[in-house]
Coordinates of C-alpha atoms in Angstrom, one line a residue:
Chain A
X1055 CA -28.2 70.2 -186.8
X1056 CA -25.7 72.0 -189.1
X1057 CA -27.6 75.2 -188.7
X1058 CA -27.3 74.8 -185.0
X1059 CA -23.5 74.2 -185.2
X1060 CA -23.1 77.2 -187.4
X1061 CA -25.2 79.3 -184.9
X1062 CA -23.1 77.9 -182.2
X1063 CA -19.8 78.9 -184.0
X1064 CA -21.2 82.5 -184.6
X1065 CA -22.2 82.6 -181.0
X1066 CA -18.7 81.5 -180.0
X1067 CA -17.0 84.1 -182.3
X1068 CA -19.4 86.9 -180.9
X1069 CA -18.4 85.9 -177.3
X1070 CA -14.8 85.7 -178.0
X1071 CA -14.8 89.2 -179.5
X1072 CA -16.6 90.5 -176.7
X1073 CA -14.3 89.1 -174.4
X1074 CA -11.1 90.3 -176.3
X1075 CA -12.4 93.8 -176.5
X1076 CA -13.4 94.1 -172.9
X1077 CA -9.8 94.0 -171.9
X1078 CA -7.8 95.9 -174.5
X1079 CA -4.6 96.5 -172.9
X1080 CA -4.3 93.1 -171.8
X1081 CA -5.4 91.7 -175.3
X1082 CA -2.6 94.2 -177.0
X1083 CA 0.1 92.7 -174.5
X1084 CA -1.0 89.3 -175.3
X1085 CA -0.6 89.6 -178.8
X1086 CA 2.5 91.9 -178.8
X1087 CA 4.8 88.8 -179.3
X1088 CA 2.8 87.7 -182.3
X1089 CA 2.7 91.2 -183.7
X1090 CA 6.6 91.7 -183.4
X1091 CA 7.1 88.1 -184.9
X1092 CA 4.9 88.5 -187.9
X1093 CA 6.1 92.1 -188.4
X1094 CA 9.6 90.6 -188.3
X1095 CA 9.0 87.9 -190.8
X1096 CA 7.3 90.0 -193.3
X1097 CA 9.6 93.1 -192.9
X1098 CA 12.7 90.5 -193.5
X1099 CA 11.2 88.8 -196.4
X1100 CA 9.7 91.7 -198.4
X1101 CA 13.1 93.8 -197.7
X1102 CA 15.2 90.8 -198.8
X1103 CA 13.1 90.1 -201.7
X1104 CA 13.3 93.8 -202.7
X1105 CA 17.0 93.7 -202.5
X1106 CA 17.2 90.6 -204.3
X1107 CA 14.8 92.1 -207.0
X1108 CA 17.3 95.1 -207.3
X1109 CA 20.2 93.0 -207.7
X1110 CA 18.7 90.6 -210.0
X1111 CA 17.6 93.4 -212.2
X1112 CA 21.1 94.9 -212.1
X1113 CA 22.5 91.5 -213.1
X1114 CA 19.7 91.1 -215.8
X1115 CA 21.0 94.4 -217.3
X1116 CA 24.4 93.4 -217.3
X1117 CA 23.9 89.8 -218.2
X1118 CA 21.6 89.8 -220.9
X1119 CA 22.8 89.4 -224.4
X1120 CA 26.4 88.9 -223.5
X1121 CA 28.6 86.3 -221.7
X1122 CA 32.3 86.1 -220.6
X1123 CA 35.1 84.2 -221.8
X1124 CA 38.4 83.9 -219.7
X1125 CA 41.1 82.1 -221.6
X1126 CA 44.3 81.2 -219.9
X1127 CA 45.4 79.0 -223.1
X1128 CA 48.0 76.7 -223.2
X1129 CA 51.9 77.2 -222.5
X1130 CA 52.5 77.8 -226.1
X1131 CA 49.2 79.8 -226.6
X1132 CA 48.7 81.7 -223.4
X1133 CA 45.3 83.5 -224.6
X1134 CA 43.6 84.4 -227.6
X1135 CA 45.2 86.2 -230.8
X1136 CA 43.6 88.8 -233.0
X1137 CA 42.9 86.0 -235.3
X1138 CA 41.1 83.9 -232.8
X1139 CA 38.9 87.0 -232.1
X1140 CA 38.0 87.3 -235.4
X1141 CA 37.2 83.6 -235.6
X1142 CA 34.9 83.9 -232.6
X1143 CA 33.5 87.2 -234.0
X1144 CA 32.4 85.2 -237.1
X1145 CA 30.5 82.7 -235.3
X1146 CA 26.6 82.6 -235.7
X1147 CA 24.5 85.2 -233.5
X1148 CA 27.5 86.9 -232.5
X1149 CA 27.4 90.7 -232.9
X1150 CA 30.6 91.9 -231.2
X1151 CA 33.4 91.0 -228.8
X1152 CA 34.5 93.4 -226.3
X1153 CA 38.1 93.0 -225.2
X1154 CA 39.6 93.6 -221.5
X1155 CA 43.1 93.6 -220.6
X1156 CA 44.5 95.1 -217.3
X1157 CA 47.8 96.2 -215.9
X1158 CA 49.0 98.6 -213.3
X1159 CA 50.7 101.8 -214.5
X1160 CA 51.8 105.0 -212.9
X1161 CA 50.7 108.3 -214.5
X1162 CA 52.1 111.6 -214.7
X1163 CA 51.2 114.9 -215.8
X1164 CA 54.0 117.7 -215.6
X1165 CA 55.3 117.4 -212.1
X1166 CA 52.3 115.5 -210.6
X1167 CA 52.5 111.6 -210.3
X1168 CA 49.7 109.5 -209.4
X1169 CA 49.7 106.3 -207.2
X1170 CA 49.7 103.0 -209.2
X1171 CA 46.5 103.0 -211.1
X1172 CA 44.7 100.4 -213.2
X1173 CA 45.1 100.6 -217.0
X1174 CA 42.4 98.9 -218.9
X1175 CA 42.7 98.0 -222.6
X1176 CA 39.4 98.0 -224.4
X1177 CA 37.8 98.2 -227.8
X1178 CA 35.0 100.0 -229.6
X1179 CA 32.8 97.3 -228.9
X1180 CA 33.1 97.9 -225.1
X1181 CA 32.1 101.6 -225.4
X1182 CA 29.1 100.8 -227.7
X1183 CA 27.6 98.5 -225.1
X1184 CA 28.6 100.9 -222.2
X1185 CA 27.9 104.4 -223.5
X1186 CA 27.0 105.7 -220.0
X1187 CA 30.5 105.3 -219.1
X1188 CA 31.6 108.2 -220.8
X1189 CA 31.0 111.4 -218.8
X1190 CA 32.7 113.6 -221.5
X1191 CA 34.7 113.3 -224.6
X1192 CA 34.5 110.1 -226.8
X1193 CA 35.4 106.6 -226.5
X1194 CA 38.0 104.4 -228.2
X1195 CA 37.4 104.2 -232.1
X1196 CA 38.2 101.4 -234.6
X1197 CA 40.7 103.8 -235.9
X1198 CA 42.4 104.0 -232.5
X1199 CA 42.6 100.4 -232.3
X1200 CA 44.2 99.9 -235.9
X1201 CA 46.6 102.7 -235.3
X1202 CA 47.7 101.8 -231.7
X1203 CA 46.7 105.2 -230.9
X1204 CA 48.1 106.7 -227.7
X1205 CA 44.9 108.0 -226.4
X1206 CA 43.1 107.3 -223.3
X1207 CA 40.0 108.1 -221.1
X1208 CA 40.7 108.9 -217.3
X1209 CA 38.5 108.5 -214.2
X1210 CA 37.3 111.5 -212.2
X1211 CA 39.7 110.3 -209.5
X1212 CA 42.8 110.4 -211.7
X1213 CA 41.6 113.8 -213.0
X1214 CA 41.5 115.3 -209.5
X1215 CA 45.0 113.7 -208.7
X1216 CA 46.8 115.0 -211.9
X1217 CA 44.7 118.1 -213.1
X1218 CA 43.5 119.8 -209.9
X1219 CA 40.2 120.5 -211.5
X1220 CA 41.4 122.0 -214.7
X1221 CA 39.9 120.4 -218.0
X1222 CA 42.2 117.6 -219.0
X1223 CA 40.4 117.0 -222.3
X1224 CA 42.9 117.2 -225.1
X1225 CA 45.7 117.3 -222.5
X1226 CA 48.5 114.8 -222.6
X1227 CA 49.7 112.6 -219.6
X1228 CA 52.2 109.9 -219.4
X1229 CA 51.6 106.3 -218.6
X1230 CA 54.7 104.4 -217.6
X1231 CA 56.5 106.8 -219.8
X1232 CA 54.3 106.8 -222.8
X1233 CA 52.7 110.0 -223.7
X1234 CA 49.0 109.7 -224.1
X1235 CA 46.3 112.2 -225.4
X1236 CA 43.2 112.3 -223.1
X1237 CA 40.1 112.0 -225.2
X1238 CA 37.5 111.3 -222.7
X1239 CA 36.4 111.4 -219.0
X1240 CA 35.0 108.4 -217.4
X1241 CA 31.8 108.5 -215.6
X1242 CA 31.6 107.5 -211.9
X1243 CA 28.1 106.5 -212.1
X1244 CA 28.9 103.1 -213.7
X1245 CA 31.1 102.3 -210.7
X1246 CA 28.0 101.6 -208.6
X1247 CA 27.0 98.5 -210.5
X1248 CA 27.0 95.1 -208.6
X1249 CA 29.4 93.4 -210.8
X1250 CA 32.0 96.0 -210.6
X1251 CA 31.8 96.1 -206.8
X1252 CA 31.6 92.3 -206.5
X1253 CA 34.9 92.0 -208.5
X1254 CA 36.5 94.6 -206.3
X1255 CA 37.7 97.1 -209.1
X1256 CA 35.5 100.2 -208.2
X1257 CA 38.6 101.9 -207.7
X1258 CA 38.2 105.5 -209.0
X1259 CA 41.5 105.9 -210.2
X1260 CA 41.9 104.2 -213.6
X1261 CA 42.5 104.9 -217.3
X1262 CA 41.4 103.2 -220.4
X1263 CA 43.3 102.9 -223.6
X1264 CA 42.8 101.0 -227.0
X1265 CA 43.6 97.3 -226.3
X1266 CA 45.9 96.9 -229.1
X1267 CA 48.0 99.9 -227.4
X1268 CA 48.0 98.1 -224.2
X1269 CA 49.1 94.9 -225.7
X1270 CA 51.9 96.5 -227.4
X1271 CA 52.8 98.2 -224.3
X1272 CA 53.0 95.1 -222.3
X1273 CA 54.6 93.2 -225.3
X1274 CA 52.0 90.4 -225.5
X1275 CA 49.9 89.2 -228.4
X1276 CA 47.5 87.4 -226.4
X1277 CA 44.2 88.2 -224.9
X1278 CA 42.8 86.6 -221.7
X1279 CA 39.5 88.2 -221.2
X1280 CA 36.6 88.9 -223.6
X1281 CA 32.9 89.5 -223.5
X1282 CA 30.9 88.2 -226.5
X1283 CA 27.6 90.0 -227.4
X1284 CA 24.8 88.0 -229.0
X1285 CA 22.0 89.1 -231.2
X1286 CA 19.2 86.7 -230.0
X1287 CA 19.4 86.1 -226.2
X1288 CA 17.1 83.0 -226.7
X1289 CA 19.8 81.4 -228.7
X1290 CA 22.6 82.5 -226.1
X1291 CA 23.1 79.0 -224.8
X1292 CA 23.6 77.6 -228.3
X1293 CA 26.2 80.4 -228.9
X1294 CA 27.8 79.3 -225.6
X1295 CA 28.1 75.8 -226.7
X1296 CA 29.5 76.8 -230.2
X1297 CA 32.0 79.2 -228.3
X1298 CA 33.1 76.2 -226.1
X1299 CA 33.7 74.0 -229.3
X1300 CA 35.5 76.9 -231.0
X1301 CA 37.8 77.5 -228.1
X1302 CA 38.6 73.8 -227.8
X1303 CA 39.7 73.7 -231.4
X1304 CA 41.8 77.0 -230.8
X1305 CA 43.6 75.3 -227.9
X1306 CA 44.2 72.0 -229.7
X1307 CA 41.5 70.1 -228.4
X1308 CA 42.0 70.9 -224.7
X1309 CA 39.3 72.2 -222.7
X1310 CA 40.4 71.4 -219.2
X1311 CA 41.8 74.6 -217.6
X1312 CA 42.4 76.5 -221.0
X1313 CA 39.5 78.5 -220.8
X1314 CA 36.2 79.3 -218.8
X1315 CA 32.9 80.3 -220.0
X1316 CA 31.0 82.6 -217.6
X1317 CA 27.3 82.8 -218.2
X1318 CA 25.7 85.6 -216.3
X1319 CA 22.4 83.5 -216.0
X1320 CA 24.3 80.8 -214.1
X1321 CA 25.9 83.5 -211.7
X1322 CA 22.2 84.7 -211.2
X1323 CA 21.0 81.2 -210.5
X1324 CA 23.5 80.8 -207.7
X1325 CA 22.7 84.3 -206.4
X1326 CA 19.1 83.3 -206.2
X1327 CA 20.1 80.4 -204.3
X1328 CA 22.2 82.3 -201.8
X1329 CA 19.4 85.0 -201.3
X1330 CA 16.9 82.0 -201.0
X1331 CA 18.7 80.6 -198.2
X1332 CA 19.1 83.9 -196.5
X1333 CA 15.5 84.5 -196.7
X1334 CA 14.9 81.2 -195.1
X1335 CA 17.3 81.8 -192.3
X1336 CA 15.9 85.1 -191.8
X1337 CA 12.3 83.6 -191.7
X1338 CA 13.3 80.9 -189.2
X1339 CA 14.6 83.3 -186.8
X1340 CA 11.5 85.4 -187.0
X1341 CA 9.5 82.1 -186.9
X1342 CA 11.2 81.5 -183.2
X1343 CA 9.8 84.9 -182.2
X1344 CA 6.5 83.8 -183.4
X1345 CA 6.8 80.7 -181.4
X1346 CA 7.5 82.9 -178.4
X1347 CA 4.7 84.9 -179.3
X1348 CA 2.5 81.8 -179.2
X1349 CA 3.7 80.9 -175.7
X1350 CA 2.6 84.2 -174.8
X1351 CA -1.0 83.6 -176.0
X1352 CA -0.9 80.1 -174.3
X1353 CA 0.0 81.8 -171.1
X1354 CA -2.6 84.5 -171.5
X1355 CA -5.3 81.7 -172.3
X1356 CA -4.5 79.7 -169.3
X1357 CA -4.8 82.7 -167.0
X1358 CA -8.0 83.5 -168.8
X1359 CA -9.4 80.0 -168.2
X1360 CA -8.4 80.3 -164.6
X1361 CA -10.0 83.6 -164.4
X1362 CA -13.2 82.4 -165.9
X1363 CA -13.5 79.3 -164.0
X1364 CA -16.9 80.5 -162.7
X1365 CA -18.1 81.4 -166.3
X1366 CA -17.0 78.0 -167.4
X1367 CA -18.8 76.1 -164.8
X1368 CA -22.0 78.2 -165.1
X1369 CA -22.0 77.6 -169.1
X1370 CA -21.7 73.8 -168.3
X1371 CA -24.5 74.1 -165.7
X1372 CA -26.7 75.8 -168.6
X1373 CA -26.1 72.9 -170.9
X1374 CA -22.8 73.7 -172.5
X1375 CA -21.0 70.4 -173.5
X1376 CA -17.2 70.3 -173.2
X1377 CA -16.5 70.5 -177.0
X1378 CA -18.5 73.9 -177.1
X1379 CA -16.3 75.4 -174.1
X1380 CA -13.3 73.9 -176.0
X1381 CA -14.4 75.7 -179.2
X1382 CA -15.0 78.9 -177.6
X1383 CA -11.7 79.1 -176.2
X1384 CA -10.0 77.8 -179.3
X1385 CA -11.7 80.5 -181.2
X1386 CA -10.6 83.3 -178.9
X1387 CA -7.0 82.1 -179.1
X1388 CA -7.4 82.0 -183.1
X1389 CA -9.0 85.5 -183.3
X1390 CA -6.1 86.7 -180.9
X1391 CA -3.3 85.5 -183.0
X1392 CA -5.1 86.3 -186.2
X1393 CA -5.6 89.7 -184.9
X1394 CA -1.9 89.9 -183.8
X1395 CA -0.8 88.6 -187.3
X1396 CA -2.8 91.3 -189.2
X1397 CA -1.5 94.1 -186.9
X1398 CA 2.0 92.6 -187.4
X1399 CA 1.5 92.2 -191.2
X1400 CA 0.5 95.9 -191.6
X1401 CA 3.5 96.8 -189.4
X1402 CA 5.8 94.7 -191.2
X1403 CA 4.8 96.2 -194.6
X1404 CA 5.3 99.5 -193.2
X1405 CA 8.7 99.0 -191.9
X1406 CA 9.8 97.2 -195.2
X1407 CA 8.4 100.2 -197.1
X1408 CA 10.5 102.6 -194.9
X1409 CA 13.7 100.3 -195.3
X1410 CA 13.3 100.1 -199.1
X1411 CA 12.9 103.9 -199.4
X1412 CA 16.0 104.5 -197.3
X1413 CA 18.0 102.0 -199.2
X1414 CA 16.6 103.6 -202.4
X1415 CA 15.0 100.2 -203.8
X1416 CA 11.8 99.4 -205.2
X1417 CA 9.4 98.0 -202.5
X1418 CA 7.6 94.8 -203.8
X1419 CA 4.5 93.5 -201.8
X1420 CA 5.1 90.0 -201.1
X1421 CA 1.9 88.2 -200.5
X1422 CA 3.7 85.0 -200.1
X1423 CA 5.3 86.6 -196.9
X1424 CA 2.0 88.0 -195.7
X1425 CA 0.1 84.8 -196.2
X1426 CA 3.0 82.8 -194.5
X1427 CA 3.0 85.4 -191.5
X1428 CA -0.6 85.6 -190.8
X1429 CA -1.1 82.0 -191.4
X1430 CA 1.7 80.8 -189.3
X1431 CA 0.4 82.9 -186.5
X1432 CA -3.1 81.5 -186.9
X1433 CA -1.5 78.1 -186.7
X1434 CA 0.5 79.3 -183.6
X1435 CA -3.1 80.4 -182.2
X1436 CA -4.5 77.0 -182.8
X1437 CA -1.6 74.8 -181.4
X1438 CA -1.2 77.1 -178.4
X1439 CA -4.7 77.9 -177.6
X1440 CA -5.4 74.0 -177.8
X1441 CA -4.1 73.2 -174.3
X1442 CA -6.0 76.0 -172.5
X1443 CA -9.0 75.3 -174.3
X1444 CA -8.8 71.6 -173.5
X1445 CA -8.1 72.6 -169.8
X1446 CA -11.3 74.7 -169.9
X1447 CA -13.5 71.9 -171.4
X1448 CA -12.2 69.5 -168.7
X1449 CA -13.0 71.7 -165.7
X1450 CA -15.7 70.1 -163.6
X1451 CA -18.6 72.3 -163.4
X1452 CA -18.9 71.8 -159.5
X1453 CA -15.4 72.9 -158.9
X1454 CA -15.8 75.6 -161.2
X1455 CA -18.8 77.1 -159.6
X1456 CA -17.5 76.4 -156.1
X1457 CA -14.4 78.4 -157.0
X1458 CA -16.5 81.5 -157.4
Chain B
X1225 CA -52.2 67.4 -160.9
X1226 CA -50.7 64.0 -161.5
X1227 CA -48.4 62.7 -159.0
X1228 CA -45.8 60.7 -161.2
X1229 CA -42.3 60.3 -159.9
X1230 CA -40.0 63.1 -161.0
X1231 CA -36.8 61.5 -159.6
X1232 CA -35.7 58.9 -157.2
X1233 CA -32.4 58.5 -155.2
X1234 CA -31.6 54.9 -154.2
X1235 CA -28.6 54.5 -151.8
X1236 CA -26.6 57.3 -153.1
X1237 CA -23.0 57.5 -151.7
X1238 CA -20.7 60.2 -152.8
X1239 CA -17.0 59.9 -151.7
X1240 CA -14.4 62.7 -152.3
X1241 CA -10.7 61.9 -152.3
X1242 CA -9.0 64.4 -149.9
X1243 CA -5.3 63.7 -149.8
X1244 CA -4.7 60.2 -148.7
X1245 CA -8.2 60.0 -147.1
X1246 CA -11.7 59.3 -148.6
X1247 CA -14.3 61.6 -147.2
X1248 CA -17.9 60.3 -147.5
X1249 CA -20.0 63.3 -148.1
X1250 CA -23.4 61.6 -148.8
X1251 CA -24.1 58.3 -147.0
X1252 CA -26.8 56.1 -148.5
X1253 CA -29.2 58.8 -149.3
X1254 CA -32.8 57.7 -150.5
X1255 CA -35.1 60.4 -151.7
X1256 CA -38.3 60.4 -154.0
X1257 CA -39.6 63.5 -155.6
X1258 CA -43.1 63.6 -157.2
X1259 CA -43.7 66.0 -160.2
X1260 CA -44.6 69.4 -159.1
X1261 CA -43.3 69.1 -155.6
X1262 CA -41.7 72.1 -153.7
X1263 CA -38.8 70.8 -151.5
X1264 CA -36.2 72.3 -149.5
X1265 CA -33.0 70.5 -148.5
X1266 CA -32.1 72.2 -144.9
X1267 CA -28.7 71.7 -143.7
X1268 CA -25.6 73.6 -142.5
X1269 CA -22.4 74.2 -144.3
X1270 CA -20.5 71.1 -145.0
X1271 CA -23.5 68.9 -144.6
X1272 CA -23.4 67.7 -148.2
X1273 CA -26.3 69.8 -149.3
X1274 CA -24.3 71.3 -152.4
X1275 CA -23.3 67.6 -153.3
X1276 CA -26.9 66.7 -153.4
X1277 CA -27.8 69.7 -155.6
X1278 CA -24.9 68.7 -157.9
X1279 CA -26.1 65.3 -158.1
X1280 CA -29.8 66.2 -158.5
X1281 CA -28.7 68.6 -161.2
X1282 CA -26.5 66.1 -163.3
X1283 CA -23.3 68.1 -162.8
X1284 CA -22.0 65.3 -160.7
X1285 CA -22.3 61.6 -160.4
X1286 CA -22.6 59.4 -157.5
X1287 CA -20.0 57.0 -156.3
X1288 CA -22.6 54.3 -155.9
X1289 CA -26.1 53.9 -155.7
X1290 CA -28.7 54.9 -158.3
X1291 CA -30.2 58.3 -159.4
X1292 CA -33.1 57.9 -161.8
X1293 CA -34.5 61.0 -163.3
X1294 CA -38.0 60.6 -165.3
X1295 CA -37.0 56.9 -165.9
X1296 CA -33.4 57.5 -166.7
X1297 CA -30.5 56.2 -164.8
X1298 CA -28.1 59.1 -164.7
X1299 CA -25.1 57.0 -164.0
X1300 CA -25.6 55.4 -167.4
X1301 CA -25.7 58.7 -169.6
X1302 CA -22.9 60.2 -171.3
X1303 CA -21.6 64.1 -171.3
X1304 CA -23.7 64.9 -174.2
X1305 CA -26.9 63.5 -172.7
X1306 CA -26.1 64.9 -169.3
X1307 CA -25.5 68.2 -170.9
X1308 CA -29.0 68.0 -172.8
X1309 CA -30.7 67.2 -169.6
X1310 CA -29.1 70.3 -167.8
X1311 CA -29.9 72.6 -170.7
X1312 CA -33.5 71.4 -171.4
X1313 CA -35.0 70.0 -168.1
X1314 CA -33.3 71.9 -165.2
X1315 CA -33.1 75.5 -164.4
X1316 CA -30.2 76.6 -162.0
X1317 CA -30.4 79.4 -159.5
X1318 CA -27.3 80.2 -157.7
X1319 CA -26.6 82.1 -154.4
X1320 CA -24.2 84.5 -156.1
X1321 CA -26.5 84.9 -159.1
X1322 CA -23.6 83.8 -161.6
X1323 CA -24.5 86.4 -164.3
X1324 CA -21.8 87.2 -166.5
X1325 CA -20.7 90.7 -166.1
X1326 CA -19.9 91.6 -169.8
X1327 CA -23.5 90.7 -170.9
X1328 CA -26.6 92.6 -170.5
X1329 CA -29.7 90.9 -168.9
X1330 CA -31.2 89.8 -172.2
X1331 CA -27.8 88.3 -173.2
X1332 CA -27.6 86.6 -169.8
X1333 CA -31.1 85.0 -170.2
X1334 CA -30.2 84.1 -173.7
X1335 CA -27.2 82.0 -172.6
X1336 CA -28.9 78.8 -172.1
X1337 CA -30.8 79.2 -175.3
X1338 CA -27.7 79.4 -177.2
X1339 CA -26.7 76.0 -175.9
X1340 CA -30.1 74.8 -176.7
X1341 CA -29.3 75.7 -180.4
X1342 CA -32.3 78.2 -180.6
X1343 CA -31.8 81.0 -183.4
X1344 CA -31.1 84.4 -182.4
X1345 CA -34.4 86.0 -183.2
X1346 CA -36.2 83.1 -181.2
X1347 CA -33.7 83.5 -178.4
X1348 CA -34.4 87.4 -178.3
X1349 CA -38.3 86.7 -178.1
X1350 CA -38.1 84.1 -175.5
X1351 CA -35.5 86.0 -173.2
X1352 CA -37.8 89.2 -173.6
X1353 CA -40.8 87.2 -172.5
X1354 CA -38.9 85.7 -169.5
X1355 CA -37.6 89.1 -168.3
X1356 CA -41.1 90.5 -168.5
X1357 CA -42.4 87.5 -166.6
X1358 CA -39.9 88.2 -163.5
X1359 CA -41.0 91.8 -163.9
X1360 CA -37.7 93.4 -165.4
X1361 CA -39.4 94.3 -168.7
X1362 CA -37.7 97.8 -168.3
X1363 CA -34.3 96.4 -167.4
X1364 CA -33.5 94.4 -170.3
X1365 CA -30.2 95.9 -171.6
X1366 CA -28.9 96.9 -167.9
X1367 CA -25.5 95.2 -167.2
X1368 CA -25.6 93.2 -164.0
X1369 CA -23.6 95.9 -162.2
X1370 CA -26.4 98.4 -163.0
X1371 CA -29.0 96.1 -161.3
X1372 CA -29.6 95.8 -157.4
X1373 CA -29.1 92.1 -155.9
X1374 CA -32.9 91.3 -156.0
X1375 CA -33.0 92.3 -159.7
X1376 CA -29.8 90.3 -160.6
X1377 CA -31.4 87.4 -158.8
X1378 CA -34.6 87.7 -161.0
X1379 CA -32.5 88.0 -164.2
X1380 CA -31.0 84.7 -163.0
X1381 CA -34.3 83.2 -162.5
X1382 CA -35.5 84.4 -166.1
X1383 CA -32.3 82.7 -167.3
X1384 CA -33.3 79.4 -165.4
X1385 CA -36.8 79.7 -166.8
X1386 CA -35.6 80.6 -170.6
X1387 CA -35.5 76.8 -171.7
X1388 CA -38.7 76.2 -169.9
X1389 CA -37.3 73.3 -167.8
X1390 CA -39.3 71.0 -165.5
X1391 CA -37.3 71.4 -162.5
X1392 CA -35.9 74.6 -160.8
X1393 CA -32.9 73.8 -158.8
X1394 CA -32.0 76.7 -156.4
X1395 CA -28.9 76.8 -154.2
X1396 CA -29.2 79.5 -151.3
X1397 CA -31.4 81.5 -153.7
X1398 CA -31.9 84.2 -151.0
X1399 CA -28.5 84.2 -149.4
X1400 CA -27.2 87.4 -150.8
X1401 CA -30.5 89.3 -150.4
X1402 CA -32.1 91.4 -147.9
X1403 CA -35.2 89.9 -146.4
X1404 CA -37.8 91.9 -148.3
X1405 CA -36.2 91.1 -151.6
X1406 CA -35.7 87.4 -150.6
X1407 CA -39.5 87.3 -149.9
X1408 CA -40.4 88.6 -153.4
X1409 CA -38.2 85.9 -154.8
X1410 CA -39.8 83.2 -152.7
X1411 CA -43.2 84.5 -153.8
X1412 CA -41.9 84.0 -157.5
X1413 CA -40.8 80.5 -156.7
X1414 CA -44.4 79.8 -155.4
X1415 CA -45.9 81.2 -158.6
X1416 CA -43.6 79.0 -160.6
X1417 CA -44.4 76.0 -158.4
X1418 CA -47.9 76.8 -158.8
X1419 CA -47.3 76.6 -162.7
X1420 CA -46.6 73.1 -162.2
X1421 CA -42.8 73.0 -162.0
X1422 CA -40.9 71.0 -159.6
X1423 CA -38.9 73.4 -157.4
X1424 CA -36.0 72.2 -155.0
X1425 CA -34.3 74.7 -152.9
X1426 CA -31.2 74.2 -151.0
X1427 CA -30.6 76.4 -147.8
X1428 CA -29.2 76.6 -144.3
X1429 CA -31.9 79.0 -143.2
X1430 CA -35.1 77.4 -141.8
X1431 CA -37.2 80.4 -142.5
X1432 CA -36.4 80.2 -146.1
X1433 CA -36.9 76.5 -146.1
X1434 CA -40.2 76.8 -144.5
X1435 CA -41.4 78.2 -147.8
X1436 CA -41.5 75.1 -149.3
X1437 CA -44.3 72.4 -149.0
X1438 CA -41.9 69.5 -147.8
X1439 CA -38.6 69.8 -146.1
X1440 CA -36.0 67.2 -146.1
X1441 CA -33.0 67.6 -143.7
X1442 CA -29.4 66.9 -144.2
X1443 CA -26.6 66.4 -141.6
X1444 CA -23.3 64.9 -142.0
X1445 CA -24.2 63.3 -145.3
X1446 CA -27.4 61.5 -143.7
X1447 CA -30.8 62.7 -145.1
X1448 CA -33.8 62.5 -143.0
X1449 CA -37.5 63.6 -143.6
X1450 CA -38.5 66.8 -141.6
X1451 CA -36.7 69.4 -139.6
X1452 CA -34.1 68.2 -137.3
X1453 CA -33.1 70.0 -134.1
X1454 CA -29.6 71.0 -135.4
X1455 CA -30.0 75.0 -134.5

C-alpha cells in the first residue's frame, strides 16, 4: 500500500513536470510573480544584513576596548579635573584615558582667514589609539600636554583654505589670535567612520591642539568628555561599574544627571534592534509581492483545471480517485512555486552581490533568507494550489468528459 | 460459457436539475445483462443513452432504482470503491478517443495501470502487450497527433484493455472514424467479445449497432428491447 502510494506520488511528480515543461512561456509568466517576490526578499535581506555587518564591524572596531564618559558635573564642579582624570586612570583594568574638548575658533595664516572651524583639544592617548588619523607629521606628545604647547594638527580642508597647497608643516597659524606651530596634517580617511558621521562632525575643516592648551585658552579647568580604554575587554562591564562608582564619589554621591557612561556595545544592541526591524519590514513588503505571486499561481491553476477538464474526467473514468487528482494538481502548484522560488533565490542573490559590490561592502550569503524565501514560496504554492486542486478533484467525470 | 448475470438495473430513474425544472432523463429503466454479452444501446442524441453509459460505468449514480453490478448495489458504494470498479472492471472507449496529447501511445495505455498501483516495469510490459494486441506494435512511442483516427482509437482500446476488465463500455466508438476503419474496430470488438468480455456499445447508428448480438433501443428515456422505428 505504501509502495503503491509512493509510486502514485512519483507518477504525479512526473505528470506535473511533463505538464509544466509543455508550456514553458506560460509557466514562466505564472511563476514570474513568485520569482520577483523571492528575489526581492532575498536581495533585501542579504543586502541589509551585509550593510548591518559592515556597520557592526565598524562599531566593533571603535567600540571594543573602550567606553565614553560624558560628565556635565554639578554646579560647583562642572566636569572632571586633571586630578579626577588621574583617579580614573588609576582604576583597575584602565590603560589610558583620551580627552576630548571642542570649541569653535577662527584660524588665520598671513592674510588668509578661515571660516569658523572646530578646535579639538586632545591628548597623547587619543593619538595612540587613532594613529591612522595622522596623514603627515606627528601627534600630540606628553610634553606638549605638560607645557601647554602651542602646537596643532590641521585637516586637509583647513590646509587648502589657508595654505593654497604649499606645505604647512612647521609653519605657524593663528587660532583666535594665539599663534600655533603646525606639527601634523590630519587624514581625511578617518572621517568616513560611522561614528563620526553619526555624530555629524565630519567637517573637513578642523584642528587639534593639546587639551591642556585648549583648556587654558577657554579658561576652564574642567573636562566634560573622555574615553576610557581598558586592557581586558572581557572585564569592560566591571570597569564601567567601577567608573560609575568613582564618578559618583567625585560628584558628591550624585549620579542623576551629572554624568553618562556610553557603552558602545549598548549602542550596537540598539543598532541591531533597528536593523532587525528594518529587515522585518522589508521582508514584510516583499512578502506581499510573494502573496501576489501566489494569487498568480492560483489563477493559473484554475485556468489549468478548466482547460484540462477532459483530462480530469478521463483520469476519473480510468480509476483515479478524487484525492489522487487533488494531489496531482497540488504537486503541480508546489513544483511551480518551488521552481519560481529557486529561480528567484538565484536572482536575489545575484542582485545582492551586485548591490554589495556597488556599495563596497562584503557580501554575506544569508541561508536564512534563502530558506525563508523558497520555503515561503512553497507554502504559497500549497495554499494557493489547494483551492484549484480541490476544484479539480470535485469535478464530476461525466460533466468533465461531456465538456470535451 | 456460463450465463451468470453481469449486472441488472431495476427501475432506474435519473433526474437532472435544469434551472427550476427537473428533467427526467431515464424513466424506470430495467435491463439485465449476462456475462459475455455483446449489447448495443441504440438511440438518437438526447435520448438518455449517455446517461445510461455513465450509470453502467459507475461514473454516475441513479436518482432512484437499483443498479446491481456483480452482486454489489452500486448506490451503496463510496467514491473509493466506485473508482476501484472503474479501474479494474470496466474499460471505457470514447468517441473522441480521449488520449492525452502530451503522452505517447505507451504512456496513454499505462494511465489506468498507474491508478491500479502497478509498478513502472510491469506497466510497460502490459502496455506493450496491449498495443501489440491491437496491432500497434510499431507505433508505441508515437504521440496521438502522429497517429490516424483508427490508430488513436486502437490506442484507446488498448488503454481500456490494460487492466484486463470484464466489461468494455464504448460510447460511439466509430463516430469519428471512416467506414473502413470503423469496421476494423468492430472486428476487434467481436474478438474481444469472443474472449469472454462483456461488450456494451452506445450508438445512434443502426449499422454499427447491428454488429452486436443484442440491441436495446432508448428513446426519451424509455428503454425497450429490439430496434424501434425511430429513423
